[in-house]
Amino acid sequence: MNEHTNLSLAQMDQMSLFHPVTSISDLQKNGPSIYTAAEGVTITRDTGATLLDMGAGLWCVNVGYGRKELVQAGAEAMQQLSFQHFFGGASAEPTIRLADRLLGLFRDTVPGSDMARVFFGNSGSDANDTAVKLVNYYNNLRGKPAKKKIIAREGAYHGLTLASGSLTGIKSYHTAFDMPLDNVLHTSCPHYFAFGKDGESEAAYTDRLITELEDMIAYEGADTIGAFIAEPVMGTGGVFLPPEGYFEKLQDVLDRHDILLIADEVITGFGRTGNWFGSGTYGLRPDIVSLAKGLTSAYFPMSASIISTRMWEVFENASDEMGVVMHGFTYSGHPVGAAIALANLDIMERENLAGRSATLGPVLLEALRTRVGDSPFVGDIRGIGLMAAVEFTGFPQGAAPHKIVARHATVAGVLTRALPYLPVTSFSPPLSVTEAEIIEAADRYARALKAA
Ligand code: PLP
């Protein structure tokens, strides 16, 4: 017998749910926002209010809400083979086809990449944990057991498990959780607008960051560093586009010091930057690519780690000696998730959603610039593809204008995200968004800014 049956749904939430990344006192004061339905880019609350979701959930509903094709793909897959594990060589058709398709997609859209295998998991965080473990595995098998440290960047977001949360470079996620782990180092956040010095050109700023990285590697010893992890565009940090020449120079440093590159494409994968992958947009040659979110457009929790040929050859050669690769999860390769991912990729291809993201990105930027660009508190509006940001400046110390405006925006009927690192609000609508919806969302956001 449930002792809470007399409570409203909101009260029941307050008395029973432990929300992720939520202030306990705010929830007790204000109660939850309960959503009941969604279609396309529009999401409906229990009050009946409808909002334009300019966050695509958490940067994840790339094909938009309510896609019957995905519902059907999931239902049919469940009927056919509701579960299959992949331990010990067990396998299933949708997952085999998905691995093959992801390798093909990456090969065809990221010039110079050389990827060999796909490992599946459940979330972006566990994909990055897998990446850390595979870096260790690789270097243990190569007889370089000291080469284990991972360099991440301040302002990065890579998840919140113990390993991925340590890679994350935003202090508020570490405080009170005894993170980061000792093997993780953080180098400076590459965000020219906020961290470039007066009079410093963008190219000179990039050189400063690269010199800092070289110094860090020299200080620690290249033989202790296994990998560098980077989001092609830093999302949760504040939609930080890499400064001029950054990845080209970074890749060169990593190559010279035999350091692997992990591309965290949990946000940038599947069209967000206007190409299929951010690695294609910025010319990365990663050894491990972490994917999640847009892989299934969040219709099923699933992640993928694409592994390079140079790593795979080491794994393969050492296999007889090492025996079973003792890594994996119950739901690794879940056939229902794989069937949904395949149907999701069908939609992305048929509707050319990566191309749409490239075309509509400038529309989103223009809509924001013309509506909120002249506010004295808006310092920068930037983006690539359908990931954009408004960065606030010039406000009194201690204020959080991006949070206040985001609250007003909810009332005005648009969902945006006020980010936790710098005073930035992000816009990352489903890639199926229309031009009219972008304009309407920008109008609503401008009204919210005025009201705040
Ligand atoms: N990596 C990046 C770049 C992300 O943005 C996120 C989530 O926002 C993650 C990893 C973690 O993914 P998840 O929340 O699915 O664990």
PDB file of C-alpha atoms in Angstrom, residues 162-452:
ATOM      1  CA  LEU A 162      33.627   8.919 -10.794  1.00  0.00           C
ATOM      2  CA  ALA A 163      35.939   8.783 -13.822  1.00  0.00           C
ATOM      3  CA  SER A 164      33.970  10.887 -16.319  1.00  0.00           C
ATOM      4  CA  GLY A 165      33.040  13.352 -13.559  1.00  0.00           C
ATOM      5  CA  SER A 166      36.746  13.722 -12.813  1.00  0.00           C
ATOM      6  CA  LEU A 167      37.379  14.538 -16.466  1.00  0.00           C
ATOM      7  CA  THR A 168      34.676  17.195 -16.224  1.00  0.00           C
ATOM      8  CA  GLY A 169      36.431  20.492 -15.528  1.00  0.00           C
ATOM      9  CA  ILE A 170      33.711  22.396 -13.680  1.00  0.00           C
ATOM     10  CA  LYS A 171      34.445  22.670  -9.976  1.00  0.00           C
ATOM     11  CA  SER A 172      30.838  22.745  -8.786  1.00  0.00           C
ATOM     12  CA  TYR A 173      30.467  19.126  -9.928  1.00  0.00           C
ATOM     13  CA  HIS A 174      33.504  18.080  -7.863  1.00  0.00           C
ATOM     14  CA  THR A 175      32.906  19.878  -4.588  1.00  0.00           C
ATOM     15  CA  ALA A 176      31.639  17.513  -1.892  1.00  0.00           C
ATOM     16  CA  PHE A 177      32.215  14.403  -4.012  1.00  0.00           C
ATOM     17  CA  ASP A 178      35.991  13.929  -3.542  1.00  0.00           C
ATOM     18  CA  MET A 179      36.706  14.475  -7.200  1.00  0.00           C
ATOM     19  CA  PRO A 180      38.653  14.658  -9.444  1.00  0.00           C
ATOM     20  CA  LEU A 181      40.592  11.395  -9.326  1.00  0.00           C
ATOM     21  CA  ASP A 182      44.380  11.776  -9.075  1.00  0.00           C
ATOM     22  CA  ASN A 183      45.153  10.634 -12.606  1.00  0.00           C
ATOM     23  CA  VAL A 184      43.240  13.524 -14.209  1.00  0.00           C
ATOM     24  CA  LEU A 185      44.878  16.862 -15.103  1.00  0.00           C
ATOM     25  CA  HIS A 186      43.083  19.959 -16.370  1.00  0.00           C
ATOM     26  CA  THR A 187      44.570  22.432 -18.791  1.00  0.00           C
ATOM     27  CA  SER A 188      43.093  25.877 -19.561  1.00  0.00           C
ATOM     28  CA  CYS A 189      39.680  26.324 -21.064  1.00  0.00           C
ATOM     29  CA  PRO A 190      39.981  27.391 -24.714  1.00  0.00           C
ATOM     30  CA  HIS A 191      37.504  30.283 -24.806  1.00  0.00           C
ATOM     31  CA  TYR A 192      38.964  33.382 -26.454  1.00  0.00           C
ATOM     32  CA  PHE A 193      36.054  35.703 -25.665  1.00  0.00           C
ATOM     33  CA  ALA A 194      36.418  35.289 -21.888  1.00  0.00           C
ATOM     34  CA  PHE A 195      40.046  34.248 -21.467  1.00  0.00           C
ATOM     35  CA  GLY A 196      41.927  35.961 -24.302  1.00  0.00           C
ATOM     36  CA  LYS A 197      44.062  38.832 -22.925  1.00  0.00           C
ATOM     37  CA  ASP A 198      43.572  42.460 -23.976  1.00  0.00           C
ATOM     38  CA  GLY A 199      45.352  42.999 -27.274  1.00  0.00           C
ATOM     39  CA  GLU A 200      46.043  39.278 -27.754  1.00  0.00           C
ATOM     40  CA  SER A 201      45.012  37.967 -31.169  1.00  0.00           C
ATOM     41  CA  GLU A 202      43.057  34.730 -31.382  1.00  0.00           C
ATOM     42  CA  ALA A 203      46.029  33.004 -33.030  1.00  0.00           C
ATOM     43  CA  ALA A 204      48.352  34.214 -30.240  1.00  0.00           C
ATOM     44  CA  TYR A 205      45.812  32.982 -27.679  1.00  0.00           C
ATOM     45  CA  THR A 206      45.860  29.535 -29.294  1.00  0.00           C
ATOM     46  CA  ASP A 207      49.667  29.517 -29.180  1.00  0.00           C
ATOM     47  CA  ARG A 208      49.566  30.400 -25.486  1.00  0.00           C
ATOM     48  CA  LEU A 209      47.245  27.448 -24.798  1.00  0.00           C
ATOM     49  CA  ILE A 210      49.428  25.088 -26.806  1.00  0.00           C
ATOM     50  CA  THR A 211      52.569  26.260 -24.989  1.00  0.00           C
ATOM     51  CA  GLU A 212      50.828  25.696 -21.669  1.00  0.00           C
ATOM     52  CA  LEU A 213      49.939  22.164 -22.761  1.00  0.00           C
ATOM     53  CA  GLU A 214      53.501  21.466 -23.880  1.00  0.00           C
ATOM     54  CA  ASP A 215      54.766  22.733 -20.525  1.00  0.00           C
ATOM     55  CA  MET A 216      52.327  20.503 -18.682  1.00  0.00           C
ATOM     56  CA  ILE A 217      53.434  17.463 -20.685  1.00  0.00           C
ATOM     57  CA  ALA A 218      57.110  18.299 -20.099  1.00  0.00           C
ATOM     58  CA  TYR A 219      56.513  18.768 -16.363  1.00  0.00           C
ATOM     59  CA  GLU A 220      54.532  15.541 -15.923  1.00  0.00           C
ATOM     60  CA  GLY A 221      56.604  13.530 -18.428  1.00  0.00           C
ATOM     61  CA  ALA A 222      55.071  12.365 -21.695  1.00  0.00           C
ATOM     62  CA  ASP A 223      55.597   8.748 -20.591  1.00  0.00           C
ATOM     63  CA  THR A 224      53.005   9.300 -17.818  1.00  0.00           C
ATOM     64  CA  ILE A 225      50.259  10.716 -20.065  1.00  0.00           C
ATOM     65  CA  GLY A 226      47.907   8.352 -21.844  1.00  0.00           C
ATOM     66  CA  ALA A 227      45.334  10.587 -23.479  1.00  0.00           C
ATOM     67  CA  PHE A 228      43.849  14.020 -24.000  1.00  0.00           C
ATOM     68  CA  ILE A 229      40.060  14.308 -23.997  1.00  0.00           C
ATOM     69  CA  ALA A 230      38.195  17.080 -25.795  1.00  0.00           C
ATOM     70  CA  GLU A 231      34.701  17.975 -26.898  1.00  0.00           C
ATOM     71  CA  PRO A 232      35.070  19.386 -30.447  1.00  0.00           C
ATOM     72  CA  VAL A 233      32.817  22.221 -29.247  1.00  0.00           C
ATOM     73  CA  MET A 234      32.559  22.474 -25.468  1.00  0.00           C
ATOM     74  CA  GLY A 235      28.831  22.285 -24.784  1.00  0.00           C
ATOM     75  CA  THR A 236      27.867  22.529 -21.129  1.00  0.00           C
ATOM     76  CA  GLY A 237      30.881  24.753 -20.418  1.00  0.00           C
ATOM     77  CA  GLY A 238      29.294  27.425 -22.622  1.00  0.00           C
ATOM     78  CA  VAL A 239      29.366  26.487 -26.336  1.00  0.00           C
ATOM     79  CA  PHE A 240      33.063  27.294 -26.683  1.00  0.00           C
ATOM     80  CA  LEU A 241      34.189  27.046 -30.288  1.00  0.00           C
ATOM     81  CA  PRO A 242      37.860  26.075 -30.597  1.00  0.00           C
ATOM     82  CA  PRO A 243      40.048  29.142 -31.205  1.00  0.00           C
ATOM     83  CA  GLU A 244      41.785  29.547 -34.538  1.00  0.00           C
ATOM     84  CA  GLY A 245      44.151  26.666 -35.371  1.00  0.00           C
ATOM     85  CA  TYR A 246      43.621  25.013 -31.978  1.00  0.00           C
ATOM     86  CA  PHE A 247      42.924  21.414 -32.917  1.00  0.00           C
ATOM     87  CA  GLU A 248      45.527  21.315 -35.674  1.00  0.00           C
ATOM     88  CA  LYS A 249      48.235  22.382 -33.243  1.00  0.00           C
ATOM     89  CA  LEU A 250      46.871  20.200 -30.449  1.00  0.00           C
ATOM     90  CA  GLN A 251      46.839  17.126 -32.665  1.00  0.00           C
ATOM     91  CA  ASP A 252      50.461  17.797 -33.591  1.00  0.00           C
ATOM     92  CA  VAL A 253      51.513  17.958 -29.909  1.00  0.00           C
ATOM     93  CA  LEU A 254      49.664  14.740 -29.106  1.00  0.00           C
ATOM     94  CA  ASP A 255      51.204  12.914 -32.066  1.00  0.00           C
ATOM     95  CA  ARG A 256      54.705  13.996 -31.055  1.00  0.00           C
ATOM     96  CA  HIS A 257      54.224  12.695 -27.513  1.00  0.00           C
ATOM     97  CA  ASP A 258      52.390   9.467 -28.344  1.00  0.00           C
ATOM     98  CA  ILE A 259      49.262  10.679 -26.518  1.00  0.00           C
ATOM     99  CA  LEU A 260      45.861   9.381 -27.619  1.00  0.00           C
ATOM    100  CA  LEU A 261      43.010  11.734 -28.458  1.00  0.00           C
ATOM    101  CA  ILE A 262      39.552  10.979 -27.089  1.00  0.00           C
ATOM    102  CA  ALA A 263      36.889  13.001 -28.915  1.00  0.00           C
ATOM    103  CA  ASP A 264      33.887  13.394 -26.664  1.00  0.00           C
ATOM    104  CA  GLU A 265      31.175  13.749 -29.293  1.00  0.00           C
ATOM    105  CA  VAL A 266      28.298  13.069 -26.931  1.00  0.00           C
ATOM    106  CA  ILE A 267      26.798  16.443 -27.928  1.00  0.00           C
ATOM    107  CA  THR A 268      28.550  17.179 -31.216  1.00  0.00           C
ATOM    108  CA  GLY A 269      27.833  13.772 -32.765  1.00  0.00           C
ATOM    109  CA  PHE A 270      24.895  13.314 -35.116  1.00  0.00           C
ATOM    110  CA  GLY A 271      24.550  16.658 -36.811  1.00  0.00           C
ATOM    111  CA  ARG A 272      24.756  19.185 -34.016  1.00  0.00           C
ATOM    112  CA  THR A 273      27.635  21.200 -35.569  1.00  0.00           C
ATOM    113  CA  GLY A 274      26.286  20.958 -39.130  1.00  0.00           C
ATOM    114  CA  ASN A 275      28.254  17.823 -40.041  1.00  0.00           C
ATOM    115  CA  TRP A 276      27.636  14.287 -38.912  1.00  0.00           C
ATOM    116  CA  PHE A 277      30.475  14.578 -36.396  1.00  0.00           C
ATOM    117  CA  GLY A 278      32.334  17.489 -34.813  1.00  0.00           C
ATOM    118  CA  SER A 279      35.569  15.619 -35.626  1.00  0.00           C
ATOM    119  CA  GLY A 280      34.726  16.231 -39.296  1.00  0.00           C
ATOM    120  CA  THR A 281      33.949  19.902 -38.653  1.00  0.00           C
ATOM    121  CA  TYR A 282      37.288  20.561 -36.950  1.00  0.00           C
ATOM    122  CA  GLY A 283      39.618  18.005 -38.557  1.00  0.00           C
ATOM    123  CA  LEU A 284      40.201  15.807 -35.498  1.00  0.00           C
ATOM    124  CA  ARG A 285      41.811  12.371 -35.863  1.00  0.00           C
ATOM    125  CA  PRO A 286      40.633  10.684 -32.668  1.00  0.00           C
ATOM    126  CA  ASP A 287      41.600   7.284 -31.265  1.00  0.00           C
ATOM    127  CA  ILE A 288      38.372   6.943 -29.322  1.00  0.00           C
ATOM    128  CA  VAL A 289      35.079   8.690 -30.068  1.00  0.00           C
ATOM    129  CA  SER A 290      32.421   8.822 -27.335  1.00  0.00           C
ATOM    130  CA  LEU A 291      28.857   9.001 -28.644  1.00  0.00           C
ATOM    131  CA  ALA A 292      25.463   8.965 -26.903  1.00  0.00           C
ATOM    132  CA  LYS A 293      22.485  11.390 -26.904  1.00  0.00           C
ATOM    133  CA  GLY A 294      21.840  11.877 -30.668  1.00  0.00           C
ATOM    134  CA  LEU A 295      22.715   8.224 -31.371  1.00  0.00           C
ATOM    135  CA  THR A 296      19.122   7.349 -30.498  1.00  0.00           C
ATOM    136  CA  SER A 297      17.825  10.932 -30.129  1.00  0.00           C
ATOM    137  CA  ALA A 298      17.200   9.862 -26.513  1.00  0.00           C
ATOM    138  CA  TYR A 299      14.457   7.409 -27.439  1.00  0.00           C
ATOM    139  CA  PHE A 300      16.642   4.792 -25.704  1.00  0.00           C
ATOM    140  CA  PRO A 301      19.650   5.243 -23.401  1.00  0.00           C
ATOM    141  CA  MET A 302      22.620   4.094 -25.444  1.00  0.00           C
ATOM    142  CA  SER A 303      26.237   5.065 -26.012  1.00  0.00           C
ATOM    143  CA  ALA A 304      28.921   4.002 -28.449  1.00  0.00           C
ATOM    144  CA  SER A 305      32.709   4.156 -28.315  1.00  0.00           C
ATOM    145  CA  ILE A 306      34.402   4.002 -31.690  1.00  0.00           C
ATOM    146  CA  ILE A 307      37.964   2.680 -31.423  1.00  0.00           C
ATOM    147  CA  SER A 308      40.834   3.438 -33.816  1.00  0.00           C
ATOM    148  CA  THR A 309      42.717   0.853 -35.821  1.00  0.00           C
ATOM    149  CA  ARG A 310      45.989   1.593 -34.007  1.00  0.00           C
ATOM    150  CA  MET A 311      44.370   0.760 -30.655  1.00  0.00           C
ATOM    151  CA  TRP A 312      42.481  -2.199 -32.029  1.00  0.00           C
ATOM    152  CA  GLU A 313      45.646  -3.766 -33.473  1.00  0.00           C
ATOM    153  CA  VAL A 314      47.228  -3.702 -30.013  1.00  0.00           C
ATOM    154  CA  PHE A 315      44.108  -5.264 -28.470  1.00  0.00           C
ATOM    155  CA  GLU A 316      43.999  -7.934 -31.143  1.00  0.00           C
ATOM    156  CA  ASN A 317      47.677  -8.821 -30.934  1.00  0.00           C
ATOM    157  CA  ALA A 318      47.633  -9.157 -27.165  1.00  0.00           C
ATOM    158  CA  SER A 319      44.364 -11.005 -27.054  1.00  0.00           C
ATOM    159  CA  ASP A 320      45.736 -14.547 -26.735  1.00  0.00           C
ATOM    160  CA  GLU A 321      48.036 -13.513 -23.929  1.00  0.00           C
ATOM    161  CA  MET A 322      45.467 -11.373 -22.007  1.00  0.00           C
ATOM    162  CA  GLY A 323      42.422 -13.581 -22.553  1.00  0.00           C
ATOM    163  CA  VAL A 324      38.935 -12.202 -22.086  1.00  0.00           C
ATOM    164  CA  VAL A 325      38.533  -8.392 -22.225  1.00  0.00           C
ATOM    165  CA  MET A 326      36.958  -7.983 -18.785  1.00  0.00           C
ATOM    166  CA  HIS A 327      34.932  -4.858 -19.568  1.00  0.00           C
ATOM    167  CA  GLY A 328      31.280  -4.442 -20.489  1.00  0.00           C
ATOM    168  CA  PHE A 329      27.766  -3.920 -19.213  1.00  0.00           C
ATOM    169  CA  THR A 330      24.559  -5.937 -19.124  1.00  0.00           C
ATOM    170  CA  TYR A 331      23.027  -3.559 -21.654  1.00  0.00           C
ATOM    171  CA  SER A 332      26.090  -3.188 -23.916  1.00  0.00           C
ATOM    172  CA  GLY A 333      24.706  -3.445 -27.440  1.00  0.00           C
ATOM    173  CA  HIS A 334      21.065  -3.739 -26.393  1.00  0.00           C
ATOM    174  CA  PRO A 335      19.245  -4.876 -29.570  1.00  0.00           C
ATOM    175  CA  VAL A 336      16.217  -2.652 -28.911  1.00  0.00           C
ATOM    176  CA  GLY A 337      18.430   0.411 -28.533  1.00  0.00           C
ATOM    177  CA  ALA A 338      20.318  -0.566 -31.676  1.00  0.00           C
ATOM    178  CA  ALA A 339      17.084  -0.941 -33.679  1.00  0.00           C
ATOM    179  CA  ILE A 340      15.970   2.504 -32.500  1.00  0.00           C
ATOM    180  CA  ALA A 341      19.390   3.973 -33.330  1.00  0.00           C
ATOM    181  CA  LEU A 342      19.195   2.531 -36.864  1.00  0.00           C
ATOM    182  CA  ALA A 343      15.732   4.023 -37.391  1.00  0.00           C
ATOM    183  CA  ASN A 344      17.013   7.321 -35.940  1.00  0.00           C
ATOM    184  CA  LEU A 345      19.898   7.333 -38.448  1.00  0.00           C
ATOM    185  CA  ASP A 346      17.378   6.622 -41.228  1.00  0.00           C
ATOM    186  CA  ILE A 347      15.487   9.790 -40.265  1.00  0.00           C
ATOM    187  CA  MET A 348      18.699  11.813 -39.986  1.00  0.00           C
ATOM    188  CA  GLU A 349      19.750  10.699 -43.471  1.00  0.00           C
ATOM    189  CA  ARG A 350      16.348  11.001 -45.140  1.00  0.00           C
ATOM    190  CA  GLU A 351      15.723  14.503 -43.773  1.00  0.00           C
ATOM    191  CA  ASN A 352      19.377  15.545 -44.115  1.00  0.00           C
ATOM    192  CA  LEU A 353      19.329  16.816 -40.541  1.00  0.00           C
ATOM    193  CA  ALA A 354      23.084  17.495 -40.422  1.00  0.00           C
ATOM    194  CA  GLY A 355      22.691  19.699 -43.494  1.00  0.00           C
ATOM    195  CA  ARG A 356      19.645  21.312 -41.950  1.00  0.00           C
ATOM    196  CA  SER A 357      21.677  22.088 -38.849  1.00  0.00           C
ATOM    197  CA  ALA A 358      24.315  23.787 -41.037  1.00  0.00           C
ATOM    198  CA  THR A 359      21.655  25.826 -42.847  1.00  0.00           C
ATOM    199  CA  LEU A 360      19.609  26.820 -39.803  1.00  0.00           C
ATOM    200  CA  GLY A 361      22.597  27.623 -37.559  1.00  0.00           C
ATOM    201  CA  PRO A 362      23.087  31.084 -39.122  1.00  0.00           C
ATOM    202  CA  VAL A 363      19.320  31.685 -38.886  1.00  0.00           C
ATOM    203  CA  LEU A 364      19.441  30.980 -35.150  1.00  0.00           C
ATOM    204  CA  LEU A 365      22.470  33.253 -34.646  1.00  0.00           C
ATOM    205  CA  GLU A 366      20.894  36.064 -36.668  1.00  0.00           C
ATOM    206  CA  ALA A 367      17.602  35.731 -34.778  1.00  0.00           C
ATOM    207  CA  LEU A 368      19.414  36.019 -31.440  1.00  0.00           C
ATOM    208  CA  ARG A 369      21.723  38.843 -32.560  1.00  0.00           C
ATOM    209  CA  THR A 370      18.929  41.009 -33.893  1.00  0.00           C
ATOM    210  CA  ARG A 371      16.733  40.479 -30.848  1.00  0.00           C
ATOM    211  CA  VAL A 372      19.067  40.453 -27.845  1.00  0.00           C
ATOM    212  CA  GLY A 373      22.441  41.494 -29.294  1.00  0.00           C
ATOM    213  CA  ASP A 374      22.103  45.155 -28.297  1.00  0.00           C
ATOM    214  CA  SER A 375      21.381  44.447 -24.618  1.00  0.00           C
ATOM    215  CA  PRO A 376      24.121  45.994 -22.453  1.00  0.00           C
ATOM    216  CA  PHE A 377      24.352  42.679 -20.614  1.00  0.00           C
ATOM    217  CA  VAL A 378      24.912  40.508 -23.691  1.00  0.00           C
ATOM    218  CA  GLY A 379      28.621  40.260 -24.425  1.00  0.00           C
ATOM    219  CA  ASP A 380      28.777  37.588 -27.094  1.00  0.00           C
ATOM    220  CA  ILE A 381      26.484  35.515 -29.271  1.00  0.00           C
ATOM    221  CA  ARG A 382      28.150  32.584 -30.997  1.00  0.00           C
ATOM    222  CA  GLY A 383      27.554  29.123 -32.311  1.00  0.00           C
ATOM    223  CA  ILE A 384      28.036  26.556 -35.008  1.00  0.00           C
ATOM    224  CA  GLY A 385      25.281  24.475 -36.543  1.00  0.00           C
ATOM    225  CA  LEU A 386      22.388  24.225 -34.149  1.00  0.00           C
ATOM    226  CA  MET A 387      24.364  24.881 -30.988  1.00  0.00           C
ATOM    227  CA  ALA A 388      24.443  28.524 -30.000  1.00  0.00           C
ATOM    228  CA  ALA A 389      25.088  30.604 -26.906  1.00  0.00           C
ATOM    229  CA  VAL A 390      24.370  33.986 -25.428  1.00  0.00           C
ATOM    230  CA  GLU A 391      27.095  35.022 -22.962  1.00  0.00           C
ATOM    231  CA  PHE A 392      26.265  37.714 -20.412  1.00  0.00           C
ATOM    232  CA  THR A 393      28.750  40.354 -19.229  1.00  0.00           C
ATOM    233  CA  GLY A 394      28.786  43.654 -17.388  1.00  0.00           C
ATOM    234  CA  PHE A 395      26.404  42.718 -14.584  1.00  0.00           C
ATOM    235  CA  PRO A 396      26.946  43.234 -10.844  1.00  0.00           C
ATOM    236  CA  GLN A 397      29.159  40.740  -9.037  1.00  0.00           C
ATOM    237  CA  GLY A 398      27.224  37.767  -7.692  1.00  0.00           C
ATOM    238  CA  ALA A 399      24.273  38.204 -10.069  1.00  0.00           C
ATOM    239  CA  ALA A 400      23.333  35.355 -12.394  1.00  0.00           C
ATOM    240  CA  PRO A 401      21.487  37.075 -15.248  1.00  0.00           C
ATOM    241  CA  HIS A 402      21.500  33.971 -17.444  1.00  0.00           C
ATOM    242  CA  LYS A 403      19.600  32.076 -14.744  1.00  0.00           C
ATOM    243  CA  ILE A 404      17.106  34.873 -14.161  1.00  0.00           C
ATOM    244  CA  VAL A 405      16.418  35.258 -17.891  1.00  0.00           C
ATOM    245  CA  ALA A 406      16.060  31.482 -18.320  1.00  0.00           C
ATOM    246  CA  ARG A 407      13.364  31.492 -15.609  1.00  0.00           C
ATOM    247  CA  HIS A 408      11.501  34.318 -17.354  1.00  0.00           C
ATOM    248  CA  ALA A 409      11.952  32.485 -20.655  1.00  0.00           C
ATOM    249  CA  THR A 410      10.111  29.479 -19.268  1.00  0.00           C
ATOM    250  CA  VAL A 411       7.182  31.752 -18.451  1.00  0.00           C
ATOM    251  CA  ALA A 412       7.419  33.285 -21.948  1.00  0.00           C
ATOM    252  CA  GLY A 413       7.192  29.774 -23.429  1.00  0.00           C
ATOM    253  CA  VAL A 414      10.734  28.838 -24.377  1.00  0.00           C
ATOM    254  CA  LEU A 415      13.056  26.363 -22.693  1.00  0.00           C
ATOM    255  CA  THR A 416      16.739  27.327 -22.731  1.00  0.00           C
ATOM    256  CA  ARG A 417      19.638  26.204 -20.558  1.00  0.00           C
ATOM    257  CA  ALA A 418      21.457  28.458 -18.130  1.00  0.00           C
ATOM    258  CA  LEU A 419      24.865  26.776 -17.882  1.00  0.00           C
ATOM    259  CA  PRO A 420      26.907  26.170 -14.729  1.00  0.00           C
ATOM    260  CA  TYR A 421      30.439  27.343 -15.644  1.00  0.00           C
ATOM    261  CA  LEU A 422      30.163  30.857 -17.099  1.00  0.00           C
ATOM    262  CA  PRO A 423      27.076  33.118 -17.391  1.00  0.00           C
ATOM    263  CA  VAL A 424      25.968  31.538 -20.632  1.00  0.00           C
ATOM    264  CA  THR A 425      22.617  30.367 -21.963  1.00  0.00           C
ATOM    265  CA  SER A 426      22.652  27.688 -24.638  1.00  0.00           C
ATOM    266  CA  PHE A 427      20.300  27.056 -27.536  1.00  0.00           C
ATOM    267  CA  SER A 428      20.364  23.590 -29.087  1.00  0.00           C
ATOM    268  CA  PRO A 429      16.933  22.794 -30.542  1.00  0.00           C
ATOM    269  CA  PRO A 430      16.038  19.531 -32.239  1.00  0.00           C
ATOM    270  CA  LEU A 431      17.617  19.543 -35.713  1.00  0.00           C
ATOM    271  CA  SER A 432      14.114  19.205 -37.144  1.00  0.00           C
ATOM    272  CA  VAL A 433      13.231  22.706 -35.875  1.00  0.00           C
ATOM    273  CA  THR A 434      11.692  25.064 -38.444  1.00  0.00           C
ATOM    274  CA  GLU A 435      12.803  28.592 -39.226  1.00  0.00           C
ATOM    275  CA  ALA A 436       9.486  29.910 -37.876  1.00  0.00           C
ATOM    276  CA  GLU A 437      10.033  28.068 -34.586  1.00  0.00           C
ATOM    277  CA  ILE A 438      13.540  29.539 -34.276  1.00  0.00           C
ATOM    278  CA  ILE A 439      12.198  33.068 -34.820  1.00  0.00           C
ATOM    279  CA  GLU A 440       9.355  32.519 -32.362  1.00  0.00           C
ATOM    280  CA  ALA A 441      11.754  31.134 -29.736  1.00  0.00           C
ATOM    281  CA  ALA A 442      14.111  34.106 -30.175  1.00  0.00           C
ATOM    282  CA  ASP A 443      11.131  36.506 -29.839  1.00  0.00           C
ATOM    283  CA  ARG A 444      10.082  34.808 -26.621  1.00  0.00           C
ATOM    284  CA  TYR A 445      13.648  34.887 -25.286  1.00  0.00           C
ATOM    285  CA  ALA A 446      13.902  38.610 -26.082  1.00  0.00           C
ATOM    286  CA  ARG A 447      10.658  39.212 -24.167  1.00  0.00           C
ATOM    287  CA  ALA A 448      12.115  37.290 -21.221  1.00  0.00           C
ATOM    288  CA  LEU A 449      15.283  39.389 -21.289  1.00  0.00           C
ATOM    289  CA  LYS A 450      13.204  42.567 -21.188  1.00  0.00           C
ATOM    290  CA  ALA A 451      11.103  41.236 -18.321  1.00  0.00           C
ATOM    291  CA  ALA A 452      14.149  40.180 -16.268  1.00  0.00           C
TER     292      ALA A 452
END
